[in-house]
Structures are given as C-alpha cells and as structure tokens.
C-alpha cells in the first residue's frame, strides 16, 4: 500500500512502455515487504539533465537507465563506479546521501546468467561478439576482466569493431572482424561462446549473419534480445545442436544486481526471471 513514507524508484528511458523492470522490482519489494515503489519514467534525450535534477529534488532512492540514456547519463552523476566508467555506460543509479552514483549491472548480469543457466565460466574461452555498439563494448570489458582467452568483435562496420577492441586489447587477445566474411565464418567455427548484441533479430526472420555453416555441436550461442524469445540466430543455431541462451537471463540478472544496489538486500535470480516470464505470458 503506497502511503506517506513510500520510497521512490524508477526507470528512465525513451521509449519506456515495453519495460519489464517495474514488474520485477515491485514484485521483489513486495516479497521483502519493503515500502518502496518503482515506476516507468518516460524521459526524452533533451530532458535527461532535468530528469536527473528532478530525481534529486523528488528524492528518488534509485533508478535504472535504459536506451538511449546509458551513456549520456554519466555527465549528470556525482560519482561513477570505476567499472561503469571503464565501460562508459550506466544502467543503475543509486542516491547515496543525496549524491547520484552510477553503476553498470548489464555486463555482469550477462556473465551471471551464462554461469547460472549453462554453468559456463568465461576464463580461457574463445568468444565472439556480434555488433560493436554500447552493449558490445560493455560485454568486451566484462569479458576481459573475467579472463576471456580470445575475443573477436564482429561488426558490419569494421572501424567500430576496432574501436571496441582498443578498449580491451591490452587485457586479452582481441581482433576486429567484418560481419559475413569468410574470416568471420572461420573465427565463429572456433568459438566456445558467441553473443549477438545487435538489434537484428527483434524482427522475426531477421538475423545478423547470412549463413550458419560455422555452427558446431555444443557451441554456446546467446542473444541479448529477449523478444522474440528465440531469434532466428538462436533457432538456426539450435537446429545445428548448439546450446542457446536468450536475453531473458541477462535482463533478470541485471535486475537482481540492481535490486541489491538499491536496497542492500539480495533477491534471487530465479525470482526476477519468473517475473519477466509471467509478464510475457
Ligand atoms: P547498443 O548501444 O544497444 O549496443 P548500438 O550502439 O545501436 O546499440 O549498436 C548497434 C550495433 O548493431 C552496431 O554494431 C551496428 O553495426 P554498425 O556499427 O555497422 O552500425 C549493428 N547493427 C545495427 N543494424 C545492423 C544490421 N542491419 N546489420 C548488421 N549490424 C547491424
């Protein structure tokens, strides 16, 4: 029951109506009997600074940040956790003594889901990332921290892949590869884990890759997309006996990690995942 002492949380994004985060966080607040509420906040890019001022004025205890604000928000925070600073993107902000402090739980969330769902630890593995945007950069840095053996960043525009690997090439063996070339197919066929970070696949029937001859039995193919539940890439990989993982796990795990930053209390991965799945059914 919302009353005079209810503590406010939210998520800033544009668009925002599709977000699963209010469902996850409010269910977890209820589970732990916390007098907290989490609401969607539709913030246009031109209003991000004003929205951060409003968050201070209205004393939001914390908020998540989603597309397209994850990089721009850094300019309006008082402090940024070193890992989020290295990635250059924040998805979780906590008000600590009225100072806005930014964190990134997206990339650690992906690694958590990979371990929780498939028992995979990244140390020493050969990994490919498809795409070279913000998510690709975040994952590359998290993978390098986690001791990845070899990393290939595969992208339509090679210069963007080169820019992503420049952030990690002193920490792991990394290469930039052009999408849909023989070099890509060669590299993918050697990979233990492949992750699509592009938005290609959100539309049924579309895929970032134009051929699947490289898929090997037992290879792990992941997509950060969670709707549709199985992208064309995952379906094509699965019929060739790869192990697949969609973006629901990453979404649940980033929420679980953000919840702990917001409240100082743990919530389980499976609880957060159940809330997302309930929202889809
Ligand atoms: P985010 O920050 O969410 O990771 P982004 O910065 O928009 O997203 O990055 C999108 C990535 O998807 C880019 O790597 C983009 O490739 P380019 O660097 O060549 O632009 C890739 N991408 C987008 N649409 C694509 C398409 N139709 N085919 C292949 N790659 C695509």
Short mmCIF file of C-alpha atoms and ligand atoms in Angstrom, two decimals:
data_model
loop_
_atom_site.label_atom_id
_atom_site.label_comp_id
_atom_site.label_asym_id
_atom_site.label_seq_id
_atom_site.Cartn_x
_atom_site.Cartn_y
_atom_site.Cartn_z
CA UNK A 1 0.00 0.00 0.00
CA UNK A 2 1.52 3.34 -1.06
CA UNK A 3 1.50 5.87 1.80
CA UNK A 4 3.38 8.94 3.03
CA UNK A 5 6.59 7.00 3.68
CA UNK A 6 6.80 5.09 0.39
CA UNK A 7 10.30 5.30 -1.11
CA UNK A 8 10.50 6.06 -4.86
CA UNK A 9 12.41 4.21 -7.58
CA UNK A 10 12.02 4.24 -11.35
CA UNK A 11 13.44 3.64 -14.80
CA UNK A 12 14.25 6.42 -17.28
CA UNK A 13 14.11 5.63 -20.99
CA UNK A 14 12.66 6.59 -24.36
CA UNK A 15 10.56 4.64 -25.24
CA UNK A 16 9.68 3.08 -21.89
CA UNK A 17 6.26 1.41 -22.15
CA UNK A 18 7.76 -2.02 -23.01
CA UNK A 19 9.95 -2.22 -19.87
CA UNK A 20 9.81 -5.33 -17.66
CA UNK A 21 11.73 -3.66 -14.81
CA UNK A 22 8.75 -2.24 -12.81
CA UNK A 23 7.20 -5.72 -12.68
CA UNK A 24 10.47 -7.29 -11.44
CA UNK A 25 11.34 -4.67 -8.83
CA UNK A 26 7.83 -4.13 -7.45
CA UNK A 27 7.35 -7.89 -7.05
CA UNK A 28 10.68 -8.12 -5.20
CA UNK A 29 9.76 -5.12 -2.96
CA UNK A 30 6.53 -6.92 -2.09
CA UNK A 31 8.33 -10.19 -1.45
CA UNK A 32 10.65 -8.48 1.04
CA UNK A 33 7.84 -6.34 2.48
CA UNK A 34 9.57 -3.07 1.58
CA UNK A 35 7.53 0.13 1.39
CA UNK A 36 9.06 1.00 -1.98
CA UNK A 37 7.57 1.61 -5.43
CA UNK A 38 9.22 1.51 -8.89
CA UNK A 39 7.67 3.38 -11.82
CA UNK A 40 8.39 3.90 -15.55
CA UNK A 41 9.68 7.41 -16.32
CA UNK A 42 9.45 8.49 -19.96
CA UNK A 43 12.43 10.82 -20.37
CA UNK A 44 13.30 12.31 -23.78
CA UNK A 45 17.03 12.74 -24.50
CA UNK A 46 16.69 16.54 -24.32
CA UNK A 47 15.26 16.22 -20.81
CA UNK A 48 17.80 13.87 -19.26
CA UNK A 49 19.64 16.55 -17.29
CA UNK A 50 16.35 17.97 -15.97
CA UNK A 51 15.21 14.45 -15.08
CA UNK A 52 18.38 13.93 -13.01
CA UNK A 53 17.73 17.22 -11.21
CA UNK A 54 14.16 16.07 -10.59
CA UNK A 55 15.41 12.74 -9.23
CA UNK A 56 17.41 14.68 -6.62
CA UNK A 57 14.57 17.10 -5.84
CA UNK A 58 11.98 14.35 -5.51
CA UNK A 59 14.44 12.20 -3.55
CA UNK A 60 14.29 9.08 -5.68
CA UNK A 61 16.30 6.45 -3.82
CA UNK A 62 17.45 4.91 -7.07
CA UNK A 63 16.62 4.44 -10.72
CA UNK A 64 17.57 2.42 -13.76
CA UNK A 65 18.53 3.98 -17.05
CA UNK A 66 17.80 2.39 -20.39
CA UNK A 67 18.05 3.17 -24.10
CA UNK A 68 19.05 5.82 -25.20
CA UNK A 69 20.42 7.33 -21.95
CA UNK A 70 23.01 4.82 -20.70
CA UNK A 71 25.99 6.79 -21.98
CA UNK A 72 24.67 10.37 -21.75
CA UNK A 73 23.74 9.97 -18.07
CA UNK A 74 27.39 9.88 -16.96
CA UNK A 75 27.60 13.68 -17.38
CA UNK A 76 24.86 14.26 -14.78
CA UNK A 77 26.04 11.98 -11.97
CA UNK A 78 28.14 12.89 -8.92
CA UNK A 79 30.12 9.68 -8.99
CA UNK A 80 30.55 6.71 -11.32
CA UNK A 81 31.76 3.28 -10.22
CA UNK A 82 35.14 2.51 -11.90
CA UNK A 83 33.77 -0.48 -13.83
CA UNK A 84 30.87 1.57 -15.25
CA UNK A 85 33.32 4.37 -16.01
CA UNK A 86 35.55 1.97 -17.98
CA UNK A 87 32.53 0.73 -19.93
CA UNK A 88 31.27 4.28 -20.41
CA UNK A 89 27.69 3.28 -19.65
CA UNK A 90 25.47 3.30 -16.56
CA UNK A 91 22.21 1.40 -16.15
CA UNK A 92 21.73 1.77 -12.38
CA UNK A 93 21.85 4.96 -10.30
CA UNK A 94 21.65 5.00 -6.51
CA UNK A 95 21.20 8.10 -4.38
CA UNK A 96 23.74 7.85 -1.57
CA UNK A 97 23.49 10.79 0.84
CA UNK A 98 21.78 12.73 -1.95
CA UNK A 99 24.68 12.09 -4.35
CA UNK A 100 23.81 10.24 -7.55
CA UNK A 101 26.18 7.31 -8.01
CA UNK A 102 26.18 5.29 -11.26
CA UNK A 103 26.81 1.56 -11.75
CA UNK A 104 26.60 -0.92 -14.61
CA UNK A 105 24.89 -4.26 -13.94
CA UNK A 106 24.22 -5.18 -17.61
CA UNK A 107 27.52 -6.82 -18.45
CA UNK A 108 27.99 -8.55 -15.05
CA UNK A 109 24.35 -9.66 -15.44
CA UNK A 110 25.17 -11.38 -18.72
CA UNK A 111 28.12 -13.25 -17.17
CA UNK A 112 25.96 -14.24 -14.18
CA UNK A 113 23.20 -15.62 -16.45
CA UNK A 114 25.72 -17.56 -18.53
CA UNK A 115 27.06 -19.25 -15.40
CA UNK A 116 23.67 -19.76 -13.75
CA UNK A 117 21.85 -21.10 -16.84
CA UNK A 118 24.62 -23.07 -18.54
CA UNK A 119 27.37 -23.44 -15.93
CA UNK A 120 29.80 -21.56 -18.17
CA UNK A 121 32.75 -19.63 -16.80
CA UNK A 122 34.37 -17.34 -19.29
CA UNK A 123 38.03 -17.69 -18.21
CA UNK A 124 40.15 -19.04 -21.08
CA UNK A 125 37.24 -19.30 -23.52
CA UNK A 126 37.23 -18.21 -27.17
CA UNK A 127 34.35 -15.76 -27.57
CA UNK A 128 32.75 -13.77 -30.40
CA UNK A 129 30.62 -10.69 -30.01
CA UNK A 130 28.38 -9.69 -32.92
CA UNK A 131 27.98 -5.91 -33.01
CA UNK A 132 30.12 -3.03 -31.81
CA UNK A 133 27.73 -0.65 -30.02
CA UNK A 134 27.42 0.15 -26.31
CA UNK A 135 26.40 -3.39 -25.29
CA UNK A 136 29.30 -4.90 -27.23
CA UNK A 137 31.75 -2.55 -25.54
CA UNK A 138 30.34 -3.31 -22.07
CA UNK A 139 30.48 -7.06 -22.67
CA UNK A 140 34.01 -6.87 -24.09
CA UNK A 141 35.30 -5.12 -20.99
CA UNK A 142 33.46 -7.50 -18.65
CA UNK A 143 34.79 -10.50 -20.63
CA UNK A 144 38.35 -9.13 -20.48
CA UNK A 145 38.00 -8.66 -16.68
CA UNK A 146 36.70 -12.23 -16.43
CA UNK A 147 39.82 -13.60 -18.16
CA UNK A 148 38.46 -14.43 -21.62
CA UNK A 149 41.05 -16.36 -23.66
CA UNK A 150 40.42 -14.88 -27.11
CA UNK A 151 37.87 -12.29 -28.17
CA UNK A 152 36.60 -11.45 -31.66
CA UNK A 153 34.38 -8.41 -32.18
CA UNK A 154 32.47 -8.93 -35.42
CA UNK A 155 30.70 -5.99 -36.99
CA UNK A 156 29.23 -4.62 -40.21
CA UNK A 157 31.44 -1.51 -39.86
CA UNK A 158 34.97 -2.71 -39.12
CA UNK A 159 36.10 0.65 -37.70
CA UNK A 160 33.52 0.36 -34.88
CA UNK A 161 34.77 -3.14 -34.01
CA UNK A 162 38.34 -1.82 -33.97
CA UNK A 163 37.28 0.93 -31.60
CA UNK A 164 35.66 -1.62 -29.22
CA UNK A 165 38.73 -3.86 -29.13
CA UNK A 166 41.03 -0.91 -28.49
CA UNK A 167 39.45 -0.76 -25.02
CA UNK A 168 40.47 -4.34 -24.18
CA UNK A 169 43.40 -5.36 -26.38
CA UNK A 170 45.90 -4.81 -23.55
CA UNK A 171 43.96 -7.29 -21.37
CA UNK A 172 43.24 -10.14 -23.80
CA UNK A 173 43.92 -11.37 -27.30
CA UNK A 174 41.35 -9.46 -29.33
CA UNK A 175 40.58 -8.96 -33.01
CA UNK A 176 38.14 -6.96 -35.10
CA UNK A 177 36.40 -8.90 -37.88
CA UNK A 178 33.98 -7.83 -40.61
CA UNK A 179 30.49 -9.38 -40.47
CA UNK A 180 29.55 -12.01 -43.03
CA UNK A 181 33.01 -12.68 -44.45
CA UNK A 182 34.99 -15.94 -44.73
CA UNK A 183 37.15 -14.65 -41.84
CA UNK A 184 34.03 -14.37 -39.67
CA UNK A 185 32.91 -17.91 -40.50
CA UNK A 186 36.41 -19.23 -39.72
CA UNK A 187 36.53 -17.43 -36.39
CA UNK A 188 32.98 -18.38 -35.37
CA UNK A 189 33.66 -22.06 -36.03
CA UNK A 190 36.43 -21.96 -33.36
CA UNK A 191 34.37 -20.17 -30.70
CA UNK A 192 33.11 -21.61 -27.43
CA UNK A 193 30.63 -18.76 -26.95
CA UNK A 194 29.01 -16.36 -29.45
CA UNK A 195 26.87 -13.39 -28.35
CA UNK A 196 24.68 -11.24 -30.57
CA UNK A 197 24.49 -7.67 -29.25
CA UNK A 198 22.98 -6.09 -32.38
CA UNK A 199 19.26 -5.37 -32.52
CA UNK A 200 18.97 -7.51 -35.65
CA UNK A 201 16.60 -10.33 -34.73
CA UNK A 202 13.99 -8.25 -32.92
CA UNK A 203 12.02 -8.52 -36.15
CA UNK A 204 11.09 -12.18 -36.82
CA UNK A 205 13.08 -13.70 -39.66
CA UNK A 206 15.99 -11.24 -39.50
CA UNK A 207 19.50 -12.25 -38.45
CA UNK A 208 22.88 -10.51 -38.29
CA UNK A 209 24.56 -13.45 -40.02
CA UNK A 210 23.77 -14.69 -43.53
CA UNK A 211 24.88 -18.29 -43.08
CA UNK A 212 25.11 -20.92 -40.30
CA UNK A 213 27.60 -23.42 -41.73
CA UNK A 214 30.02 -22.46 -38.95
CA UNK A 215 27.80 -23.68 -36.08
CA UNK A 216 29.35 -26.56 -34.12
CA UNK A 217 27.59 -29.03 -31.83
CA UNK A 218 27.78 -27.87 -28.20
CA UNK A 219 28.82 -24.31 -29.03
CA UNK A 220 27.00 -21.71 -26.94
CA UNK A 221 25.07 -19.09 -28.93
CA UNK A 222 23.50 -16.22 -26.99
CA UNK A 223 21.33 -13.28 -27.93
CA UNK A 224 20.78 -10.23 -25.76
CA UNK A 225 17.36 -9.92 -27.43
CA UNK A 226 14.56 -11.30 -25.22
CA UNK A 227 11.62 -10.68 -27.51
CA UNK A 228 11.10 -12.77 -29.60
CA UNK A 229 12.15 -15.43 -27.11
CA UNK A 230 14.02 -17.27 -29.85
CA UNK A 231 15.56 -15.13 -32.57
CA UNK A 232 16.33 -16.58 -36.00
CA UNK A 233 20.00 -16.79 -34.92
CA UNK A 234 19.12 -18.91 -31.86
CA UNK A 235 16.71 -21.12 -33.81
CA UNK A 236 19.22 -21.78 -36.58
CA UNK A 237 21.97 -22.49 -34.02
CA UNK A 238 19.72 -24.83 -32.03
CA UNK A 239 18.77 -26.97 -35.03
CA UNK A 240 22.52 -27.46 -35.54
CA UNK A 241 22.87 -28.72 -31.93
CA UNK A 242 24.31 -25.58 -30.39
CA UNK A 243 23.26 -24.63 -26.85
CA UNK A 244 21.30 -21.37 -26.88
CA UNK A 245 20.53 -18.62 -24.37
CA UNK A 246 18.24 -15.63 -24.94
CA UNK A 247 18.32 -12.21 -23.28
CA UNK A 248 15.80 -13.01 -20.52
CA UNK A 249 18.58 -14.26 -18.23
CA UNK A 250 20.66 -11.11 -18.73
CA UNK A 251 17.62 -8.93 -18.05
CA UNK A 252 16.80 -10.86 -14.87
CA UNK A 253 20.39 -10.83 -13.64
CA UNK A 254 20.93 -7.09 -14.25
CA UNK A 255 17.70 -6.51 -12.30
CA UNK A 256 18.82 -8.79 -9.47
CA UNK A 257 22.16 -6.93 -9.20
CA UNK A 258 20.45 -3.50 -9.41
CA UNK A 259 17.96 -4.53 -6.69
CA UNK A 260 20.79 -5.30 -4.32
CA UNK A 261 22.39 -1.91 -5.05
CA UNK A 262 19.02 -0.19 -4.48
CA UNK A 263 18.06 -1.96 -1.25
CA UNK A 264 21.21 -3.57 0.15
CA UNK A 265 19.21 -6.82 0.18
CA UNK A 266 19.57 -9.85 -2.07
CA UNK A 267 16.82 -11.25 -4.28
CA UNK A 268 17.16 -14.47 -6.24
CA UNK A 269 17.86 -14.66 -9.96
CA UNK A 270 15.03 -17.18 -10.42
CA UNK A 271 12.51 -14.85 -8.73
CA UNK A 272 13.41 -11.99 -11.10
CA UNK A 273 13.33 -14.30 -14.11
CA UNK A 274 9.90 -15.64 -13.12
CA UNK A 275 8.52 -12.09 -13.01
CA UNK A 276 9.73 -11.43 -16.57
CA UNK A 277 8.29 -14.71 -17.84
CA UNK A 278 4.95 -14.09 -16.08
CA UNK A 279 4.79 -10.66 -17.78
CA UNK A 280 5.22 -12.27 -21.19
CA UNK A 281 2.54 -14.92 -20.77
P1 LIG B 1 23.72 -0.74 -28.29
O1 LIG B 1 24.33 0.51 -27.75
O2 LIG B 1 22.38 -1.08 -27.72
O3 LIG B 1 24.65 -1.90 -28.25
P2 LIG B 1 24.02 0.41 -30.92
O4 LIG B 1 25.03 1.35 -30.44
O5 LIG B 1 22.84 0.95 -31.69
O6 LIG B 1 23.35 -0.49 -29.80
O7 LIG B 1 24.80 -0.69 -31.79
C1 LIG B 1 24.16 -1.40 -32.72
C2 LIG B 1 25.13 -2.41 -33.35
O8 LIG B 1 24.34 -3.23 -34.18
C3 LIG B 1 26.20 -1.79 -34.21
O9 LIG B 1 27.36 -2.56 -34.09
C4 LIG B 1 25.62 -1.90 -35.60
O10 LIG B 1 26.58 -2.03 -36.63
P3 LIG B 1 27.37 -0.74 -37.22
O11 LIG B 1 28.47 -0.43 -36.24
O12 LIG B 1 27.89 -1.22 -38.54
O13 LIG B 1 26.36 0.35 -37.35
C5 LIG B 1 24.88 -3.19 -35.50
N1 LIG B 1 23.78 -3.23 -36.47
C6 LIG B 1 22.67 -2.48 -36.48
N2 LIG B 1 21.89 -2.81 -37.52
C7 LIG B 1 22.54 -3.76 -38.21
C8 LIG B 1 22.25 -4.54 -39.37
N3 LIG B 1 21.12 -4.38 -40.06
N4 LIG B 1 23.15 -5.47 -39.76
C9 LIG B 1 24.30 -5.66 -39.08
N5 LIG B 1 24.63 -4.96 -37.96
C10 LIG B 1 23.76 -4.05 -37.53
#
